Coordinates of C-alpha atoms in Angstrom, one line a residue:
M1 CA -28.1 34.3 -23.4
N2 CA -28.9 31.3 -21.9
G3 CA -27.6 29.2 -24.8
V4 CA -25.4 26.0 -25.1
I5 CA -22.9 24.5 -27.6
E6 CA -24.3 21.5 -29.5
A7 CA -21.9 20.5 -31.3
L8 CA -17.8 20.2 -31.7
H9 CA -16.2 19.3 -34.4
I10 CA -13.0 18.5 -35.6
Y11 CA -11.2 18.5 -39.4
D12 CA -7.7 17.9 -40.2
E13 CA -6.1 19.6 -43.6
H14 CA -8.2 18.0 -46.4
N15 CA -11.4 19.3 -44.8
R16 CA -11.5 15.7 -43.7
A17 CA -13.6 15.0 -40.2
I18 CA -11.3 13.1 -37.8
L19 CA -13.8 14.0 -34.6
S20 CA -17.8 14.9 -34.4
H21 CA -19.2 15.2 -30.4
T22 CA -22.8 16.0 -30.6
Y23 CA -23.7 17.1 -26.7
T24 CA -27.6 18.1 -27.2
S25 CA -30.4 18.4 -29.9
R26 CA -29.7 17.4 -33.3
P27 CA -27.0 19.6 -35.1
L28 CA -26.0 20.1 -38.2
S29 CA -23.3 17.1 -39.1
A30 CA -20.5 17.5 -39.5
N31 CA -20.1 16.6 -43.7
H32 CA -23.2 19.4 -43.7
L33 CA -21.7 21.9 -42.4
L34 CA -18.6 22.0 -43.5
P35 CA -19.9 22.8 -47.0
L36 CA -22.1 25.3 -45.1
Y37 CA -18.9 26.8 -43.6
L38 CA -16.9 27.5 -46.5
E39 CA -19.5 29.1 -48.7
H40 CA -18.2 32.4 -47.1
P41 CA -15.5 34.1 -48.1
A42 CA -11.8 33.9 -47.0
P43 CA -10.9 35.3 -44.6
R44 CA -13.4 33.6 -42.7
P45 CA -14.4 35.8 -38.8
N46 CA -14.5 33.4 -36.5
L47 CA -18.1 33.7 -36.0
I48 CA -21.4 32.4 -38.4
Y49 CA -24.6 32.7 -38.7
L50 CA -26.2 30.2 -41.1
P51 CA -29.8 31.7 -41.1
N52 CA -30.9 29.5 -44.1
T53 CA -30.6 26.0 -42.1
N54 CA -33.7 24.7 -40.0
P55 CA -33.1 26.0 -37.2
P56 CA -30.8 28.7 -37.9
T57 CA -27.4 27.9 -36.4
L58 CA -24.6 29.7 -34.8
V59 CA -20.7 28.6 -36.2
F60 CA -18.0 29.6 -34.3
S61 CA -15.0 28.6 -35.7
L62 CA -10.7 28.3 -34.8
T63 CA -7.7 26.8 -36.9
H64 CA -4.8 25.7 -34.9
A65 CA -2.0 23.2 -36.4
N66 CA -3.8 23.1 -39.1
L67 CA -6.8 21.4 -38.2
L68 CA -9.9 23.2 -38.2
Y69 CA -12.7 23.9 -34.5
L70 CA -16.3 24.2 -35.7
A71 CA -18.5 25.0 -32.8
T72 CA -22.2 25.0 -33.1
S73 CA -25.4 26.3 -31.5
S74 CA -29.0 27.1 -32.5
S75 CA -29.6 28.8 -29.9
E76 CA -27.8 32.7 -28.6
L77 CA -24.9 32.4 -26.9
E78 CA -22.0 34.4 -25.9
P79 CA -19.0 34.3 -28.2
L80 CA -16.4 35.0 -25.6
L81 CA -17.6 32.2 -23.8
A82 CA -17.6 29.9 -27.0
L83 CA -14.7 30.5 -28.6
E84 CA -12.9 30.3 -25.2
F85 CA -14.2 27.1 -24.9
L86 CA -12.4 26.1 -28.2
H87 CA -9.2 27.1 -27.3
R88 CA -9.6 25.3 -24.1
V89 CA -9.9 21.8 -25.7
I90 CA -6.9 22.3 -27.4
D91 CA -5.4 22.6 -24.8
A92 CA -6.7 19.5 -23.5
L93 CA -5.6 18.2 -26.3
E94 CA -2.2 19.0 -25.7
E95 CA -1.7 18.6 -22.9
F96 CA -3.0 15.3 -23.4
L97 CA -1.6 14.4 -26.0
G98 CA 1.2 16.6 -27.0
A99 CA 1.7 19.4 -29.0
P100 CA 1.5 19.9 -31.4
V101 CA -2.1 18.8 -32.2
L102 CA -2.1 16.8 -35.2
A103 CA -5.2 14.5 -36.9
H104 CA -3.3 11.1 -36.4
K105 CA -2.4 11.9 -32.9
I106 CA -6.3 12.6 -32.3
E107 CA -7.2 9.1 -33.8
E108 CA -5.0 7.3 -32.3
N109 CA -5.8 8.4 -28.6
Y110 CA -10.0 8.9 -29.4
D111 CA -10.7 7.3 -26.5
V112 CA -8.7 10.0 -24.1
A113 CA -10.3 12.8 -26.8
A114 CA -13.9 11.8 -26.5
Q115 CA -13.3 12.2 -22.2
L116 CA -11.9 15.1 -22.8
L117 CA -14.5 16.4 -24.3
T118 CA -17.3 15.0 -22.2
E119 CA -15.5 16.1 -19.5
M120 CA -15.3 19.6 -20.3
C121 CA -18.8 20.2 -21.7
D122 CA -21.5 18.7 -19.9
A123 CA -25.0 18.5 -21.8
G124 CA -24.2 21.6 -23.9
T125 CA -22.7 23.9 -20.4
I126 CA -19.0 24.2 -19.7
S127 CA -17.7 22.5 -17.4
T128 CA -14.8 21.5 -16.1
T129 CA -11.7 22.8 -18.7
E130 CA -8.6 22.8 -16.0
P131 CA -6.1 20.3 -17.1
N132 CA -4.7 19.3 -13.6
A133 CA -8.7 18.8 -12.7
L134 CA -9.2 17.0 -16.1
R135 CA -6.1 14.6 -14.7
D136 CA -7.9 13.5 -12.4
V137 CA -11.3 12.0 -14.4
V138 CA -9.6 10.9 -17.7
E139 CA -8.3 7.9 -17.5
V140 CA -4.9 7.8 -20.1
E141 CA -3.4 4.9 -20.9
G142 CA 0.0 3.5 -21.3
L143 CA 1.9 1.8 -23.9
L144 CA 1.8 -1.2 -21.7
G145 CA -1.8 -0.6 -21.0
K146 CA -2.4 0.1 -24.2
L147 CA 0.6 -3.9 -25.2
L148 CA -1.7 -5.8 -22.4
G149 CA -5.1 -4.6 -23.3
S150 CA -5.4 -6.3 -26.2
I151 CA -4.0 -9.1 -24.9
N152 CA -6.9 -11.5 -23.5
L153 CA -4.7 -13.4 -20.5
P154 CA -6.3 -15.5 -17.6
G155 CA -7.5 -14.1 -14.5
K156 CA -7.1 -10.0 -15.8
S157 CA -10.3 -8.3 -13.5
P158 CA -11.9 -5.2 -15.6
S159 CA -10.7 -2.2 -14.0
M160 CA -11.7 -1.3 -10.5
P161 CA -15.3 -0.9 -9.7
S162 CA -14.2 1.8 -6.8
A163 CA -12.1 4.0 -8.6
P164 CA -14.9 7.1 -8.8
S165 CA -14.9 6.7 -5.2
L166 CA -11.3 7.2 -5.0
I167 CA -10.8 10.2 -7.4
A168 CA -14.0 11.8 -5.3
Q169 CA -12.3 11.2 -2.4
N170 CA -9.1 13.4 -3.1
A171 CA -10.7 15.4 -5.2
P172 CA -9.0 19.1 -4.3
A173 CA -10.5 22.1 -3.5
L174 CA -8.9 23.1 -5.6
P175 CA -10.0 23.0 -9.2
W176 CA -7.1 23.8 -10.8
R177 CA -4.8 22.0 -9.2
R178 CA -3.9 18.1 -9.0
A179 CA -4.2 16.2 -5.5
N180 CA -0.8 14.5 -4.0
V181 CA 1.5 16.8 -6.0
R182 CA 5.2 15.6 -4.8
H183 CA 8.5 16.5 -7.3
T184 CA 12.0 15.9 -6.3
S185 CA 13.4 19.3 -7.3
N186 CA 10.7 22.4 -6.6
E187 CA 11.1 24.8 -9.3
L188 CA 9.6 28.6 -9.9
Y189 CA 9.9 29.6 -13.0
A190 CA 8.0 33.2 -14.3
D191 CA 8.5 33.8 -18.3
V192 CA 7.6 37.0 -19.5
V193 CA 6.5 37.6 -23.2
E194 CA 5.6 41.2 -24.7
T195 CA 4.7 40.8 -29.3
L196 CA 5.1 44.4 -30.7
S197 CA 2.9 45.7 -32.3
V198 CA 4.2 49.5 -34.0
T199 CA 2.6 51.6 -36.9
L200 CA 5.9 53.9 -37.8
A201 CA 4.5 57.7 -40.1
P202 CA 7.6 58.1 -43.4
S203 CA 8.9 60.5 -40.7
G204 CA 9.7 58.5 -38.2
R205 CA 6.4 59.9 -35.4
P206 CA 4.8 57.3 -34.1
I207 CA 1.4 56.7 -34.6
A208 CA 0.7 54.4 -32.9
A209 CA 2.7 51.7 -30.4
F210 CA 0.9 48.7 -28.6
A211 CA 3.0 45.9 -26.3
N212 CA 0.6 42.4 -25.4
G213 CA 2.4 40.5 -22.9
T214 CA 1.8 37.0 -21.1
I215 CA 2.7 36.1 -17.9
A216 CA 3.7 32.2 -18.7
F217 CA 4.5 30.4 -15.0
T218 CA 5.8 27.1 -14.5
S219 CA 5.3 26.1 -10.9
K220 CA 7.0 22.6 -9.9
V221 CA 6.7 22.4 -6.0
S222 CA 5.4 20.0 -3.7
G223 CA 2.3 19.9 -1.7
V224 CA -0.2 23.3 -1.9
P225 CA 2.6 26.4 -2.1
D226 CA 1.1 30.0 -1.7
I227 CA 2.9 32.1 -3.5
L228 CA 3.4 35.9 -4.4
L229 CA 4.7 36.7 -7.4
N230 CA 5.4 40.5 -7.3
L231 CA 5.7 43.4 -10.8
T232 CA 7.0 46.7 -10.9
G233 CA 7.3 49.3 -13.5
P234 CA 9.5 51.4 -15.3
S235 CA 9.4 54.2 -12.9
G236 CA 7.8 52.2 -10.1
K237 CA 5.2 50.3 -8.5
H238 CA 3.1 53.4 -8.0
N239 CA 1.5 54.3 -11.5
L240 CA 1.7 49.7 -12.2
K241 CA -2.5 50.1 -12.0
S242 CA -2.3 52.6 -15.2
V243 CA 0.5 51.3 -17.3
M244 CA -0.8 47.4 -17.7
E245 CA -4.4 48.6 -18.9
L246 CA -6.6 45.7 -19.7
P247 CA -5.3 42.9 -17.5
V248 CA -6.7 39.7 -17.5
F249 CA -5.5 37.1 -14.3
H250 CA -5.8 33.5 -13.9
P251 CA -8.7 32.0 -11.8
C252 CA -5.9 31.3 -9.5
V253 CA -5.0 34.8 -9.6
R254 CA -6.8 37.0 -5.7
L255 CA -8.4 39.5 -8.0
N256 CA -8.7 41.1 -4.0
R257 CA -5.0 41.8 -3.4
W258 CA -5.2 43.2 -7.1
R259 CA -7.0 45.5 -6.1
E260 CA -5.8 46.7 -3.0
N261 CA -1.4 46.5 -4.4
P262 CA -1.4 47.1 -7.8
G263 CA 1.7 45.2 -9.2
E264 CA 0.8 42.1 -6.2
L265 CA -0.3 38.4 -8.0
S266 CA -1.0 36.2 -5.0
F267 CA -1.8 33.1 -6.1
I268 CA -2.0 28.9 -5.3
P269 CA -0.4 27.8 -8.9
P270 CA -1.7 25.0 -11.1
D271 CA 1.0 22.5 -11.2
G272 CA 3.2 22.6 -14.3
R273 CA 3.2 25.5 -16.9
F274 CA 0.0 27.8 -17.0
I275 CA -1.1 31.2 -18.3
L276 CA -0.8 33.7 -15.1
A277 CA -2.2 37.4 -16.2
G278 CA -1.5 39.6 -19.8
Y279 CA -1.8 42.7 -20.5
E280 CA -2.0 45.9 -22.5
V281 CA 0.5 48.4 -22.2
D282 CA 0.3 52.4 -24.4
L283 CA 3.8 52.5 -25.3
L284 CA 3.4 56.1 -26.2
P285 CA 2.5 57.6 -22.3
F286 CA 5.5 56.9 -21.6
T287 CA 7.4 58.9 -25.0
N288 CA 9.1 62.3 -24.2
G289 CA 7.8 64.9 -24.9
K290 CA 4.6 66.0 -26.5
S291 CA 2.4 63.7 -29.6
G292 CA 4.1 66.4 -32.2
N293 CA 7.9 65.0 -31.4
F294 CA 7.1 61.5 -30.5
N295 CA 9.8 59.7 -32.9
S296 CA 11.3 56.1 -33.1
N297 CA 14.0 56.5 -31.4
S298 CA 11.9 57.5 -28.6
L299 CA 9.9 54.5 -28.5
R300 CA 13.1 52.4 -27.6
L301 CA 13.0 50.0 -30.8
P302 CA 16.3 48.3 -30.6
V303 CA 15.8 48.5 -34.6
N304 CA 14.9 51.9 -36.9
I305 CA 14.3 51.4 -40.1
E306 CA 14.2 53.8 -42.7
V307 CA 12.2 53.9 -46.3
K308 CA 13.8 55.7 -49.2
T309 CA 12.3 55.9 -52.7
G310 CA 11.6 57.0 -55.4
L311 CA 15.9 56.7 -56.0
G312 CA 17.9 56.7 -59.5
S313 CA 17.5 58.8 -63.1
T314 CA 14.5 57.7 -63.7
G315 CA 13.0 56.6 -59.4
S316 CA 13.1 53.0 -60.2
D317 CA 15.5 52.5 -56.8
F318 CA 14.3 51.7 -53.7
D319 CA 16.2 51.9 -50.6
V320 CA 15.9 50.1 -47.3
R321 CA 17.4 51.0 -43.8
L322 CA 18.4 49.9 -40.8
N323 CA 19.8 51.2 -37.8
I324 CA 20.6 48.3 -34.8
N325 CA 20.5 50.5 -31.8
R326 CA 23.3 49.1 -29.4
S327 CA 22.8 50.7 -26.1
F328 CA 20.1 48.5 -26.1
F329 CA 22.2 45.5 -25.3
G330 CA 24.9 45.9 -23.3
S331 CA 28.3 47.8 -22.9
S332 CA 29.8 45.0 -25.1
G333 CA 27.2 47.0 -28.1
S334 CA 27.7 42.9 -29.4
T335 CA 24.2 41.2 -30.1
G336 CA 24.6 37.4 -30.2
P337 CA 27.6 35.6 -28.7
S338 CA 30.9 34.2 -30.7
R339 CA 33.5 32.0 -30.6
G340 CA 37.0 33.7 -30.5
G341 CA 37.8 36.4 -29.5
G342 CA 36.2 38.6 -31.9
S343 CA 34.0 42.1 -30.9
G344 CA 31.2 39.4 -29.5
A345 CA 33.0 37.8 -27.2
R346 CA 32.5 36.9 -23.7
S347 CA 35.2 38.3 -20.5
F348 CA 35.0 36.1 -17.9
G349 CA 32.4 37.3 -15.6
A350 CA 30.2 39.5 -18.7
P351 CA 26.7 39.0 -18.3
H352 CA 25.1 35.9 -20.3
P353 CA 23.8 37.3 -24.0
G354 CA 19.8 36.6 -23.2
S355 CA 19.8 38.0 -19.6
A356 CA 18.1 41.1 -17.8
A357 CA 21.8 42.9 -18.1
S358 CA 22.8 42.1 -21.5
P359 CA 19.6 41.2 -23.9
L360 CA 20.0 39.3 -27.1
L361 CA 18.8 40.4 -30.8
Q362 CA 18.1 37.5 -32.9
D363 CA 15.7 36.7 -35.8
L364 CA 15.9 40.0 -37.2
V365 CA 13.9 39.9 -40.8
V366 CA 12.6 43.2 -43.2
S367 CA 9.6 42.2 -45.3
V368 CA 8.7 44.7 -47.9
P369 CA 4.7 44.2 -50.1
L370 CA 5.4 45.9 -53.2
P371 CA 2.3 46.6 -55.8
S372 CA 1.3 43.9 -57.7
E373 CA 2.2 45.8 -61.3
V374 CA 5.6 45.3 -60.2
R375 CA 7.2 42.4 -62.8
N376 CA 10.5 41.6 -61.1
L377 CA 13.1 43.0 -59.2
L378 CA 16.5 43.7 -61.0
D379 CA 19.0 44.5 -58.6
I380 CA 18.6 43.7 -55.3
R381 CA 21.9 44.4 -53.1
P382 CA 22.2 44.1 -50.1
S383 CA 24.7 44.7 -47.1
R384 CA 24.4 42.3 -44.8
G385 CA 22.5 39.0 -45.2
D386 CA 19.9 37.3 -48.2
A387 CA 17.1 39.0 -49.5
S388 CA 14.9 37.3 -52.2
F389 CA 11.8 38.9 -54.1
N390 CA 8.9 35.9 -54.3
P391 CA 7.2 37.8 -57.7
G392 CA 4.1 34.6 -56.7
D393 CA 3.3 37.0 -53.6
K394 CA 5.4 40.0 -54.5
Q395 CA 7.1 39.9 -51.3
L396 CA 11.0 40.4 -50.9
E397 CA 12.6 39.4 -47.5
W398 CA 15.5 40.3 -46.5
H399 CA 16.8 37.8 -43.5
I400 CA 20.7 38.8 -41.7
P401 CA 21.6 36.1 -39.8
N402 CA 22.1 36.2 -36.0
K403 CA 25.9 35.4 -36.9
E404 CA 25.8 39.3 -38.9
L405 CA 24.1 40.8 -36.2
S406 CA 27.2 39.9 -33.8
A407 CA 29.2 41.8 -36.0
G408 CA 28.9 44.0 -33.7
T409 CA 27.8 46.3 -37.2
S410 CA 25.0 49.5 -36.2
F411 CA 23.7 50.0 -40.0
Y412 CA 22.6 47.5 -43.0
S413 CA 21.0 48.6 -46.0
L414 CA 19.2 47.4 -48.6
R415 CA 18.7 48.1 -52.8
C416 CA 16.7 47.0 -54.8
T417 CA 15.0 48.2 -58.3
V418 CA 11.4 47.9 -59.9
Q419 CA 10.3 46.5 -63.4
G420 CA 6.9 47.6 -64.5
P421 CA 4.7 45.8 -66.8
L422 CA 6.0 45.1 -71.0
T423 CA 4.9 48.1 -71.9
E424 CA 3.7 47.4 -76.1
E425 CA 7.2 47.9 -77.7
Q426 CA 8.8 45.5 -75.5
E427 CA 6.4 42.7 -76.4
D428 CA 6.3 43.2 -79.8
T429 CA 10.0 42.9 -79.1
E430 CA 9.8 40.0 -76.8
L431 CA 7.7 37.9 -78.8
N432 CA 10.9 35.4 -80.0
G433 CA 14.6 35.5 -79.4
F434 CA 16.5 37.6 -81.6
G435 CA 13.4 40.3 -80.8
F436 CA 11.9 40.4 -84.5
G437 CA 7.7 40.7 -83.3
K438 CA 7.1 41.1 -86.3
D439 CA 7.5 39.7 -90.1
Y440 CA 10.3 40.6 -91.5
T441 CA 10.3 42.6 -94.8
Y442 CA 12.4 44.7 -97.2
D443 CA 9.8 46.7 -98.4
E444 CA 11.4 49.8 -95.7
P445 CA 14.4 51.8 -97.2
Y446 CA 17.7 51.1 -95.2
Q447 CA 18.9 54.6 -95.5
S448 CA 17.0 57.4 -95.8
S449 CA 17.7 61.1 -96.7
T450 CA 15.7 62.6 -94.1
N451 CA 17.2 60.5 -91.3
E452 CA 18.0 63.6 -89.2
K453 CA 14.9 64.7 -88.4
P454 CA 13.8 62.1 -86.5
R455 CA 16.7 61.8 -84.6
A456 CA 16.0 65.2 -83.3
I457 CA 13.0 64.9 -82.3
E458 CA 14.5 61.6 -80.5
G459 CA 16.4 63.5 -78.8
A460 CA 14.1 66.5 -78.2
S461 CA 11.4 63.5 -76.0
D462 CA 14.5 62.0 -74.1
G463 CA 12.9 65.0 -71.1
E464 CA 9.6 63.3 -71.7
K465 CA 10.2 59.8 -71.9
D466 CA 12.1 60.2 -68.8
A467 CA 9.8 61.9 -66.3
K468 CA 6.8 58.7 -68.2
K469 CA 9.0 56.6 -67.0
T470 CA 9.5 58.1 -63.1
A471 CA 5.3 58.6 -63.2
Q472 CA 5.6 55.1 -64.3
N473 CA 8.0 54.1 -61.9
K474 CA 6.5 55.6 -58.6
I475 CA 3.1 53.6 -58.7
L476 CA 5.7 50.2 -58.1
M477 CA 7.5 51.9 -55.6
P478 CA 6.7 49.6 -51.8
S479 CA 4.2 51.8 -49.4
S480 CA 5.1 50.4 -46.0
A481 CA 8.3 47.6 -45.2
S482 CA 7.8 45.6 -42.0
I483 CA 10.9 44.0 -38.8
S484 CA 10.2 40.4 -37.5
F485 CA 12.8 40.0 -34.2
S486 CA 12.9 38.7 -31.2
V487 CA 14.9 40.0 -28.5
K488 CA 15.9 38.6 -25.3
G489 CA 16.1 39.6 -22.4
W490 CA 14.1 43.3 -22.7
L491 CA 11.3 44.0 -22.7
S492 CA 9.5 47.2 -24.2
S493 CA 6.8 47.8 -21.6
G494 CA 9.8 48.5 -18.2
I495 CA 7.8 45.7 -16.2
K496 CA 10.1 43.3 -14.2
V497 CA 9.7 40.4 -12.4
E498 CA 10.8 42.3 -8.2
S499 CA 10.1 38.7 -6.7
I500 CA 8.7 35.7 -5.9
L501 CA 7.8 34.5 -2.8
I502 CA 6.7 31.8 -1.4
D503 CA 3.9 32.3 2.0
P504 CA 5.7 29.2 4.4
R505 CA 2.2 29.9 7.2
K506 CA -0.5 29.1 3.9
S507 CA 1.3 26.9 2.3
R508 CA 0.8 23.3 2.6
G509 CA 3.2 19.9 1.9
L510 CA 6.4 22.6 1.8
G511 CA 8.7 21.3 4.1
E512 CA 10.5 24.9 5.3
S513 CA 13.8 23.7 4.3
V514 CA 12.8 23.4 1.1
K515 CA 13.8 26.6 -1.2
P516 CA 12.8 26.1 -4.4
Y517 CA 14.5 27.4 -7.5
K518 CA 13.5 30.5 -9.0
G519 CA 14.0 31.7 -12.5
V520 CA 12.7 34.9 -14.6
K521 CA 13.2 35.3 -17.9
Y522 CA 12.2 38.2 -20.6
L523 CA 11.1 38.4 -24.3
T524 CA 10.0 40.4 -27.0
I525 CA 8.4 39.5 -30.1
S526 CA 7.9 41.2 -33.3
K527 CA 6.3 39.2 -36.3
G528 CA 6.2 41.7 -38.9
G529 CA 4.7 44.2 -36.3
V530 CA 7.2 47.0 -35.4
E531 CA 5.7 48.3 -39.7
I532 CA 6.2 52.1 -41.5
R533 CA 4.3 53.6 -43.6
C534 CA 5.8 54.6 -47.1

């Protein structure tokens, strides 16, 4: 595949083209490309083939912060390469223009955006994408320079023509690190973030459980430090290679060192914050027992969920129950700090909430999608927190505040009653406010001598009506429920950062007396990732 990227277009939330950059050939214009892209029904894939254009065109798309990024190519191109290029463009724009990247930021700094796109891709071939290397070749004019640039001062000289030679002279040997880095405070931080994706059977047995991890590293150290970061698994370093599946690394990581000694990341970091590594962990092999004995407790989830449907006399109620696993959150059992002397108050010398010694559970939300036949929920009764139903998207959301989580309660419940579509009799009675659905006439007698027989028939059919209502309410029950939460100080995979060391022999420009401050944080996130089937 020797294809190239021919053009890059950026559209705002109103599908208005705010930036178009052509690299080579004569690609489709932004106004011609957008209708062809929007013809495909949503959700649109990241790669779309347009066979009816001349020539046929590949369109790579990415949406970020309500901005649409489209890259085109009329030749065969590796999809992952093009999509990664779009991600790098977004990272570079956030680095130079500030996050999040908004339409007005690009329009106000078009000169910077144009320089970035030119340097990152040369004639369609991807070249420089590291933010530190881009800072040496992209000129960013400050606020004072913009103010003086609009004033014609006498004797004002243009930019020095020798600037490119100076840049080339001071260009670093490492493309990801700037030259002559200086910091007054030397700091090293590692943030390990894992995103849960767990699917549970109605019995609570896990069907699939994965954790996608990211190691974000922040380096603010003068000179050129050589760093060694040691990772360890739940049972040590000997099986870490089998635990961390599909690892990906920043180009600064020495792969040979990792292959020889899994768990050791040796690298010269870029200046600032960057993604050091990513990985995936299959959580099911670490549960005890065979596959038939798996349950949510063996997975060590901080929150367990149970859904009961078809409750009540007519089967119109369902119940959602949560169980907070207090063994995760230290000896005090508190999931959050509290003021005053409650059960959540910290004693002197106790570990800080959110640390590895005292994990902190926050932002607990339960989402229950309901069938389209559900008209409304008659009764919503949460034991704690606030629950609301949106009839538009048929979504029930139950929010439990952090204050309630810090109270020490382990069990929470939510009971709801569903209301289905109107029957023909109900539609007739609800046509007006008095319940008279048809023309009111006096043709029928007020009293009848044979009224006891219909009553007997009605009494005999009450059981049939209840059975019919139960069968109708069965299709109104939820089929799944998902939990969203975040836990600071805990990782589902059990991976930890054992140490962060600087090799003084390999490092350059760092004084022997300088000892950087080091910090490590852990965070587990579930954005609806823990789902139970009903």
